[in-house]
Tab-separated table of C-alpha atoms (C1' of nucleotides) in Angstrom:
chain	number	residue	atom	x	y	z
A	260	MET	CA	19.286	18.996	2.017
A	261	GLU	CA	22.477	18.351	3.191
A	262	VAL	CA	23.797	14.864	2.523
A	263	LEU	CA	27.470	13.471	3.519
A	264	PHE	CA	28.377	10.489	1.686
A	265	GLY	CA	30.986	7.331	3.260
A	266	LYS	CA	30.419	4.275	4.610
A	267	ASP	CA	26.968	4.971	5.101
A	268	ALA	CA	24.550	8.073	3.632
A	269	ILE	CA	23.690	10.207	5.972
A	270	ILE	CA	21.030	13.406	5.527
A	271	LYS	CA	21.866	15.835	8.120
A	272	ASN	CA	19.168	17.422	9.451
A	273	ALA	CA	16.267	16.088	7.708
A	274	GLU	CA	13.375	17.920	7.407
A	275	ASN	CA	9.664	16.038	7.038
A	276	PHE	CA	10.939	12.693	7.583
A	277	ASP	CA	9.748	9.905	10.020
A	278	LEU	CA	10.575	6.303	9.619
A	279	ALA	CA	8.023	4.858	12.117
A	280	GLN	CA	5.487	7.290	10.333
A	281	ILE	CA	6.819	6.723	6.557
A	282	PHE	CA	6.701	3.379	6.830
A	283	GLU	CA	3.710	2.705	8.978
A	284	CYS	CA	1.284	4.074	6.882
A	285	GLY	CA	0.394	1.457	4.993
A	286	GLN	CA	2.410	2.920	1.788
A	287	GLN	CA	4.442	-0.167	1.448
A	288	PHE	CA	4.427	-3.723	2.902
A	289	ARG	CA	8.324	-4.428	2.686
A	290	PHE	CA	9.711	-2.530	5.273
A	291	THR	CA	9.710	-3.796	9.090
A	292	ARG	CA	10.729	-2.572	12.252
A	293	ASP	CA	14.357	-3.630	13.658
A	294	SER	CA	12.735	-4.180	17.097
A	295	GLU	CA	16.143	-4.962	18.236
A	296	TYR	CA	17.221	-1.275	17.898
A	297	LYS	CA	17.068	0.395	20.932
A	298	SER	CA	18.798	3.480	20.736
A	299	GLY	CA	16.509	5.187	17.833
A	300	VAL	CA	13.827	4.081	14.767
A	301	ARG	CA	15.583	1.605	12.945
A	302	TYR	CA	13.896	-0.525	9.337
A	303	THR	CA	15.395	-3.059	6.821
A	304	GLY	CA	13.429	-4.015	4.101
A	305	VAL	CA	13.561	-4.659	0.313
A	306	ALA	CA	13.458	-2.409	-2.841
A	307	PHE	CA	14.148	-1.822	-6.196
A	308	GLY	CA	16.299	-5.755	-5.319
A	309	LYS	CA	18.086	-4.127	-2.840
A	310	PHE	CA	18.143	-4.674	0.709
A	311	LEU	CA	18.366	-1.524	2.972
A	312	ALA	CA	18.756	-0.453	6.426
A	313	VAL	CA	18.286	2.938	7.818
A	314	ARG	CA	17.785	4.864	11.145
A	315	SER	CA	17.128	7.657	12.615
A	316	CYS	CA	19.599	9.977	14.644
A	317	GLY	CA	18.692	13.039	15.832
A	318	ASN	CA	17.429	14.845	13.069
A	319	ASP	CA	19.773	13.063	10.672
A	320	ILE	CA	18.763	9.778	8.504
A	321	ILE	CA	21.738	7.364	8.086
A	322	PHE	CA	21.106	4.797	5.500
A	323	GLU	CA	23.763	1.913	6.508
A	324	ASN	CA	26.084	0.934	4.167
A	325	THR	CA	25.175	2.606	1.236
A	326	ALA	CA	26.822	4.267	-1.600
A	327	LYS	CA	26.545	7.715	-2.955
A	328	SER	CA	25.265	5.914	-6.518
A	329	ASP	CA	22.654	3.658	-4.846
A	330	PHE	CA	21.439	6.706	-2.958
A	331	GLU	CA	21.427	8.720	-5.709
A	332	ASN	CA	19.630	6.664	-8.213
A	333	ILE	CA	17.262	4.330	-5.784
A	334	TRP	CA	17.131	5.922	-2.285
A	335	TYR	CA	16.277	9.278	-3.402
A	336	PRO	CA	13.709	8.673	-5.688
A	337	TYR	CA	12.344	6.337	-3.508
A	338	PHE	CA	11.784	8.494	-0.497
A	339	ASP	CA	10.481	11.453	-2.785
A	340	LEU	CA	13.489	13.513	-1.236
A	341	ASP	CA	13.074	16.134	-4.173
A	342	ARG	CA	9.212	17.168	-2.714
A	343	ASP	CA	9.064	20.112	-0.542
A	344	TYR	CA	6.539	18.329	1.762
A	345	GLY	CA	6.366	21.079	4.373
A	346	ALA	CA	5.394	23.616	1.176
A	347	ILE	CA	2.588	21.270	0.683
A	348	ILE	CA	1.929	20.915	4.334
A	349	ALA	CA	1.418	24.830	4.621
A	350	SER	CA	-0.870	25.245	1.995
A	351	ILE	CA	-3.615	22.871	3.476
A	352	GLY	CA	-6.309	25.101	3.986
A	353	ASP	CA	-9.069	22.762	5.243
A	354	ALA	CA	-8.325	22.722	9.353
A	355	HIS	CA	-8.938	19.112	10.066
A	356	ALA	CA	-6.561	18.544	7.371
A	357	ALA	CA	-4.145	20.887	8.291
A	358	GLU	CA	-3.976	18.978	12.179
A	359	CYS	CA	-4.404	15.777	10.396
A	360	ALA	CA	-0.637	16.879	8.421
A	361	ARG	CA	1.052	18.673	11.438
A	362	LEU	CA	0.734	15.281	13.116
A	363	GLY	CA	1.771	13.223	10.562
A	364	SER	CA	4.179	15.811	9.016
A	365	GLY	CA	7.222	12.961	8.471
A	366	ILE	CA	5.714	10.997	6.413
A	367	ARG	CA	6.830	11.060	2.627
A	368	ILE	CA	4.733	9.161	-0.142
A	369	LEU	CA	7.648	6.470	-0.882
A	370	LYS	CA	7.965	6.084	-5.187
A	371	GLN	CA	7.597	2.060	-5.272
A	372	GLU	CA	8.056	0.089	-8.094
A	373	PRO	CA	4.744	-0.085	-10.201
A	374	TRP	CA	4.714	-3.584	-10.611
A	375	GLU	CA	5.040	-4.255	-6.956
A	376	VAL	CA	2.327	-1.797	-6.151
A	377	ILE	CA	-0.175	-3.483	-8.668
A	378	CYS	CA	-0.274	-7.029	-6.750
A	379	SER	CA	0.658	-5.807	-3.095
A	380	PHE	CA	-2.601	-3.403	-3.390
A	381	ILE	CA	-4.524	-6.393	-5.292
A	382	ILE	CA	-3.575	-8.641	-2.538
A	383	SER	CA	-4.804	-5.672	0.060
A	384	GLN	CA	-8.286	-6.069	-1.150
A	385	ASN	CA	-10.661	-7.698	2.058
A	386	ASN	CA	-7.172	-8.304	3.759
A	387	ASN	CA	-5.179	-6.806	7.135
A	388	ILE	CA	-1.933	-5.035	7.158
A	389	PRO	CA	-0.405	-7.892	8.838
A	390	ARG	CA	-1.451	-11.047	6.692
A	391	ILE	CA	-0.640	-8.606	3.337
A	392	ARG	CA	2.998	-8.480	4.433
A	393	LYS	CA	3.052	-12.352	5.052
A	394	ILE	CA	1.081	-12.967	1.687
A	395	ILE	CA	4.032	-10.685	0.051
A	396	GLU	CA	6.967	-11.705	1.770
A	397	THR	CA	6.207	-15.680	0.701
A	398	ILE	CA	5.592	-14.841	-2.776
A	399	SER	CA	9.018	-12.989	-2.685
A	400	GLN	CA	10.666	-15.953	-0.968
A	401	ARG	CA	8.964	-18.447	-3.739
A	402	PHE	CA	9.178	-16.318	-7.215
A	403	GLY	CA	12.290	-13.680	-6.225
A	404	GLU	CA	15.405	-13.308	-7.009
A	405	LYS	CA	17.401	-14.580	-3.776
A	406	PHE	CA	20.049	-12.495	-3.159
A	407	VAL	CA	22.927	-11.666	-0.233
A	408	ALA	CA	22.962	-8.535	1.366
A	409	CYS	CA	25.921	-6.581	3.265
A	410	ASP	CA	24.924	-8.163	6.287
A	411	GLY	CA	25.470	-11.768	5.100
A	412	LYS	CA	22.142	-12.244	5.349
A	413	ALA	CA	19.424	-13.522	2.085
A	414	TYR	CA	16.792	-11.511	0.945
A	415	PHE	CA	14.675	-11.459	-1.890
A	416	ALA	CA	13.240	-9.488	-4.395
A	417	PHE	CA	10.017	-8.852	-5.118
A	418	PRO	CA	9.143	-11.989	-8.424
A	419	SER	CA	8.937	-9.867	-11.970
A	420	ALA	CA	5.860	-10.616	-13.883
A	421	GLU	CA	7.122	-12.664	-15.861
A	422	ALA	CA	8.233	-14.619	-12.807
A	423	LEU	CA	4.435	-14.911	-11.479
A	424	LYS	CA	3.352	-15.608	-14.205
A	425	ASN	CA	5.223	-18.836	-15.240
A	426	ALA	CA	5.043	-20.007	-11.366
A	427	GLY	CA	0.958	-20.577	-12.585
A	428	GLU	CA	-2.136	-19.225	-10.700
A	429	ALA	CA	-2.285	-22.467	-8.392
A	430	ALA	CA	1.014	-21.333	-7.289
A	431	ILE	CA	0.406	-18.386	-6.080
A	432	PHE	CA	-3.243	-19.767	-4.148
A	433	ASP	CA	-0.516	-22.071	-2.466
A	434	CYS	CA	0.805	-18.336	-0.775
A	435	ARG	CA	-2.162	-18.022	0.870
A	436	THR	CA	-3.260	-15.579	-1.701
A	437	GLY	CA	-6.979	-16.908	-1.841
A	438	PHE	CA	-9.620	-15.537	-4.343
A	439	ARG	CA	-7.238	-13.243	-5.400
A	440	ALA	CA	-5.005	-15.465	-7.365
A	441	LYS	CA	-6.547	-15.396	-10.037
A	442	TYR	CA	-6.171	-11.594	-10.118
A	443	ILE	CA	-2.495	-11.380	-9.128
A	444	TYR	CA	-2.308	-14.277	-12.499
A	445	ASP	CA	-4.043	-12.057	-14.963
A	446	ALA	CA	-2.640	-8.868	-13.742
A	447	ALA	CA	1.214	-10.825	-14.387
A	448	CYS	CA	-0.146	-12.599	-17.824
A	449	LYS	CA	-1.502	-8.663	-19.094
A	450	VAL	CA	2.079	-7.105	-17.817
A	451	CYS	CA	4.333	-9.590	-19.865
A	452	SER	CA	1.836	-9.421	-23.084
A	453	GLY	CA	1.751	-5.461	-23.030
A	454	GLU	CA	-2.321	-5.277	-22.986
A	455	PHE	CA	-1.240	-3.219	-19.863
A	456	ASP	CA	2.678	-1.583	-20.462
A	457	ILE	CA	3.994	0.063	-17.611
A	458	GLU	CA	6.541	1.936	-19.151
A	459	HIS	CA	3.601	3.284	-21.801
A	460	ALA	CA	1.905	4.002	-18.644
A	461	LYS	CA	4.014	6.622	-16.730
A	462	THR	CA	3.092	8.763	-19.570
A	463	LEU	CA	-0.594	9.053	-18.913
A	464	SER	CA	-2.806	10.782	-16.674
A	465	ALA	CA	-3.918	9.826	-13.479
A	466	ASP	CA	-7.547	9.369	-14.936
A	467	GLU	CA	-6.053	7.550	-17.885
A	468	LEU	CA	-3.785	5.114	-15.997
A	469	CYS	CA	-6.627	4.063	-13.176
A	470	ALA	CA	-9.107	3.063	-16.557
A	471	GLU	CA	-5.852	0.922	-17.783
A	472	LEU	CA	-5.216	-0.271	-14.511
A	473	MET	CA	-9.314	-1.164	-13.886
A	474	LYS	CA	-8.682	-3.720	-17.095
A	475	ILE	CA	-6.643	-6.017	-14.836
A	476	LYS	CA	-8.974	-8.449	-13.096
A	477	GLY	CA	-9.720	-7.562	-9.233
A	478	VAL	CA	-8.719	-3.772	-9.830
A	479	GLY	CA	-11.375	-1.583	-9.021
A	480	PRO	CA	-10.966	2.092	-7.847
A	481	LYS	CA	-9.513	1.806	-5.170
A	482	VAL	CA	-6.473	-0.525	-6.122
A	483	ALA	CA	-6.278	1.996	-9.505
A	484	ALA	CA	-6.041	4.740	-7.424
A	485	CYS	CA	-3.306	3.487	-4.339
A	486	THR	CA	-1.193	1.974	-7.812
A	487	GLY	CA	-1.242	5.883	-9.305
A	488	LEU	CA	-0.176	7.325	-5.935
A	489	PHE	CA	2.477	5.016	-4.485
A	490	GLY	CA	3.956	3.538	-7.772
A	491	PHE	CA	3.203	6.501	-10.458
A	492	SER	CA	3.971	9.502	-8.423
A	493	HIS	CA	0.322	11.264	-9.269
A	494	CYS	CA	-0.296	12.742	-5.827
A	495	GLU	CA	-3.731	14.276	-6.692
A	496	SER	CA	-4.823	10.462	-6.994
A	497	PHE	CA	-7.165	9.359	-3.747
A	498	PRO	CA	-7.403	6.228	-2.820
A	499	ILE	CA	-10.985	5.423	-0.709
A	500	ASP	CA	-10.819	2.101	1.553
A	501	VAL	CA	-13.034	1.627	4.547
A	502	TRP	CA	-10.970	4.768	7.194
A	503	ILE	CA	-10.962	7.318	4.365
A	504	LYS	CA	-15.181	6.055	3.942
A	505	ARG	CA	-15.186	6.900	7.777
A	506	VAL	CA	-13.334	10.036	7.707
A	507	ILE	CA	-15.598	12.028	5.254
A	508	ASN	CA	-18.987	10.656	7.229
A	509	LYS	CA	-16.844	11.536	10.330
A	510	TYR	CA	-15.504	15.200	9.481
A	511	TYR	CA	-17.367	15.782	6.110
A	512	GLY	CA	-20.512	14.296	5.344
A	513	ASP	CA	-21.925	13.625	2.287
A	514	SER	CA	-21.201	16.749	0.601
A	515	PHE	CA	-17.671	16.798	0.548
A	516	ASP	CA	-15.705	16.749	-2.855
A	517	VAL	CA	-12.388	15.663	-3.162
A	518	SER	CA	-11.190	18.721	-5.113
A	519	VAL	CA	-10.540	20.752	-1.472
A	520	PHE	CA	-7.482	18.982	-0.996
A	521	GLY	CA	-5.983	19.728	-5.130
A	522	GLU	CA	-3.062	18.587	-6.774
A	523	ASN	CA	-1.819	17.077	-3.625
A	524	ALA	CA	-5.067	15.037	-2.675
A	525	GLY	CA	-3.534	11.928	-2.503
A	526	ILE	CA	-0.857	12.661	0.125
A	527	ILE	CA	-3.330	14.479	2.352
A	528	GLN	CA	-5.034	11.312	2.187
A	529	GLN	CA	-1.867	9.611	4.125
A	530	TYR	CA	-2.002	12.267	6.774
A	531	LEU	CA	-6.144	11.639	7.039
A	532	PHE	CA	-5.300	7.806	7.361
A	533	HIS	CA	-1.900	8.377	9.802
A	534	TYR	CA	-4.461	10.458	11.827
A	535	GLU	CA	-7.273	8.251	12.255
A	536	ARG	CA	-5.784	4.912	12.065
A	537	ASN	CA	-1.975	5.087	13.668
A	538	ILE	CA	-2.996	8.397	16.394
A	539	LEU	CA	-6.645	7.646	17.344
A	540	GLU	CA	-5.833	3.956	17.722
A	541	ASN	CA	-3.479	4.889	19.572
A	542	ASP	CA	-5.139	6.580	22.212
A	543	LYS	CA	-7.981	3.913	22.936
B	261	DA	C1'	-19.557	-18.989	16.731
B	262	DC	C1'	-19.044	-14.316	14.771
B	263	DC	C1'	-16.960	-10.387	12.946
B	264	DC	C1'	-13.898	-7.760	10.189
B	265	DA	C1'	-9.432	-6.852	7.703
B	266	DG	C1'	-6.620	-0.147	2.613
B	267	DG	C1'	-12.171	-4.573	-2.224
B	268	DA	C1'	-13.762	-5.674	-6.040
B	269	DG	C1'	-16.964	-9.516	-8.946
B	270	DC	C1'	-21.114	-10.710	-10.225
B	271	DT	C1'	-25.977	-11.359	-10.054
B	272	DG	C1'	-30.957	-9.243	-9.567
B	273	DC	C1'	-34.273	-5.708	-9.764
C	209	DG	C1'	-27.168	2.637	-11.438
C	210	DC	C1'	-26.443	0.225	-7.058
C	211	DA	C1'	-28.087	-2.735	-3.213
C	212	DG	C1'	-26.482	-6.992	-1.457
C	213	DC	C1'	-23.981	-11.396	-1.361
C	214	DT	C1'	-19.747	-13.592	-1.820
C	215	DC	C1'	-14.636	-14.536	-2.808
C	216	DA	C1'	-9.728	-17.109	1.143
C	217	DT	C1'	-7.604	-16.790	5.190
C	218	DG	C1'	-6.196	-15.435	9.698
C	219	DG	C1'	-6.718	-13.312	13.943
C	220	DG	C1'	-9.398	-10.916	17.723
DNA sequence: ACCCAGGAGCTGC
DNA sequence: GCAGCTCATGGG
């Protein structure tokens, strides 16, 4: 992979890297498409307390105003650039999954901050993506650290567990989180106390991690699996939500066994999700 | 007015 | 175990 460094960091001829697919496949909630930008695709957002504007230009991906150090330390791991998605796609045996992968070959699993992922997917339960985004933005604006980016505008980092614990359950409820407020508050308390130790969690297997996460109120199998996949790089972690349940019924039936997807089941899950939700739905 | 949204907890059997 | 109800909120 060739990367040029100047004012911007530029990946030349990026493979398996489609900004719209990456940011619209439901794995993250803080990057949004820049509707003003017409000569390609441009997204802006905040991760790891940093603002990023990233756009495509032909086959190049341009990380605007990004120093080499930030690219290597933050965005390279965030966009999972060390992983060979082409090889993973080529290895998929299942016919339907292979077709979904072909049509979603630009997806990459973002390596997000574990704490933010836990909260985001607690918020996601019985909820829809636009409203999830709105709630997370409100929580960030009220309790996250404010900073000014190179565009001169103010942005907000996702708040720490300490900040949300100190804010209290009532203030979290006021962000329109509804019945999830007590869950978020419980998660913040358990992370702060070390009852759920994020650093220790990084050493656990996918199954062990799920078991630990599910000790947090409001974290069940689906939220735990999403956290493992998007926050801890457990690519075998296979979240089953309403969309994937539909996919299983529609293409695989009752005899479905996740093990057919192997060690990259989680990545394949994203291909299936993207196909069903973004490709088929857009045809309607 | 109803239904649903990247679910999970609780109750009753 | 596991089906059925409930949980806030907002958009269609």
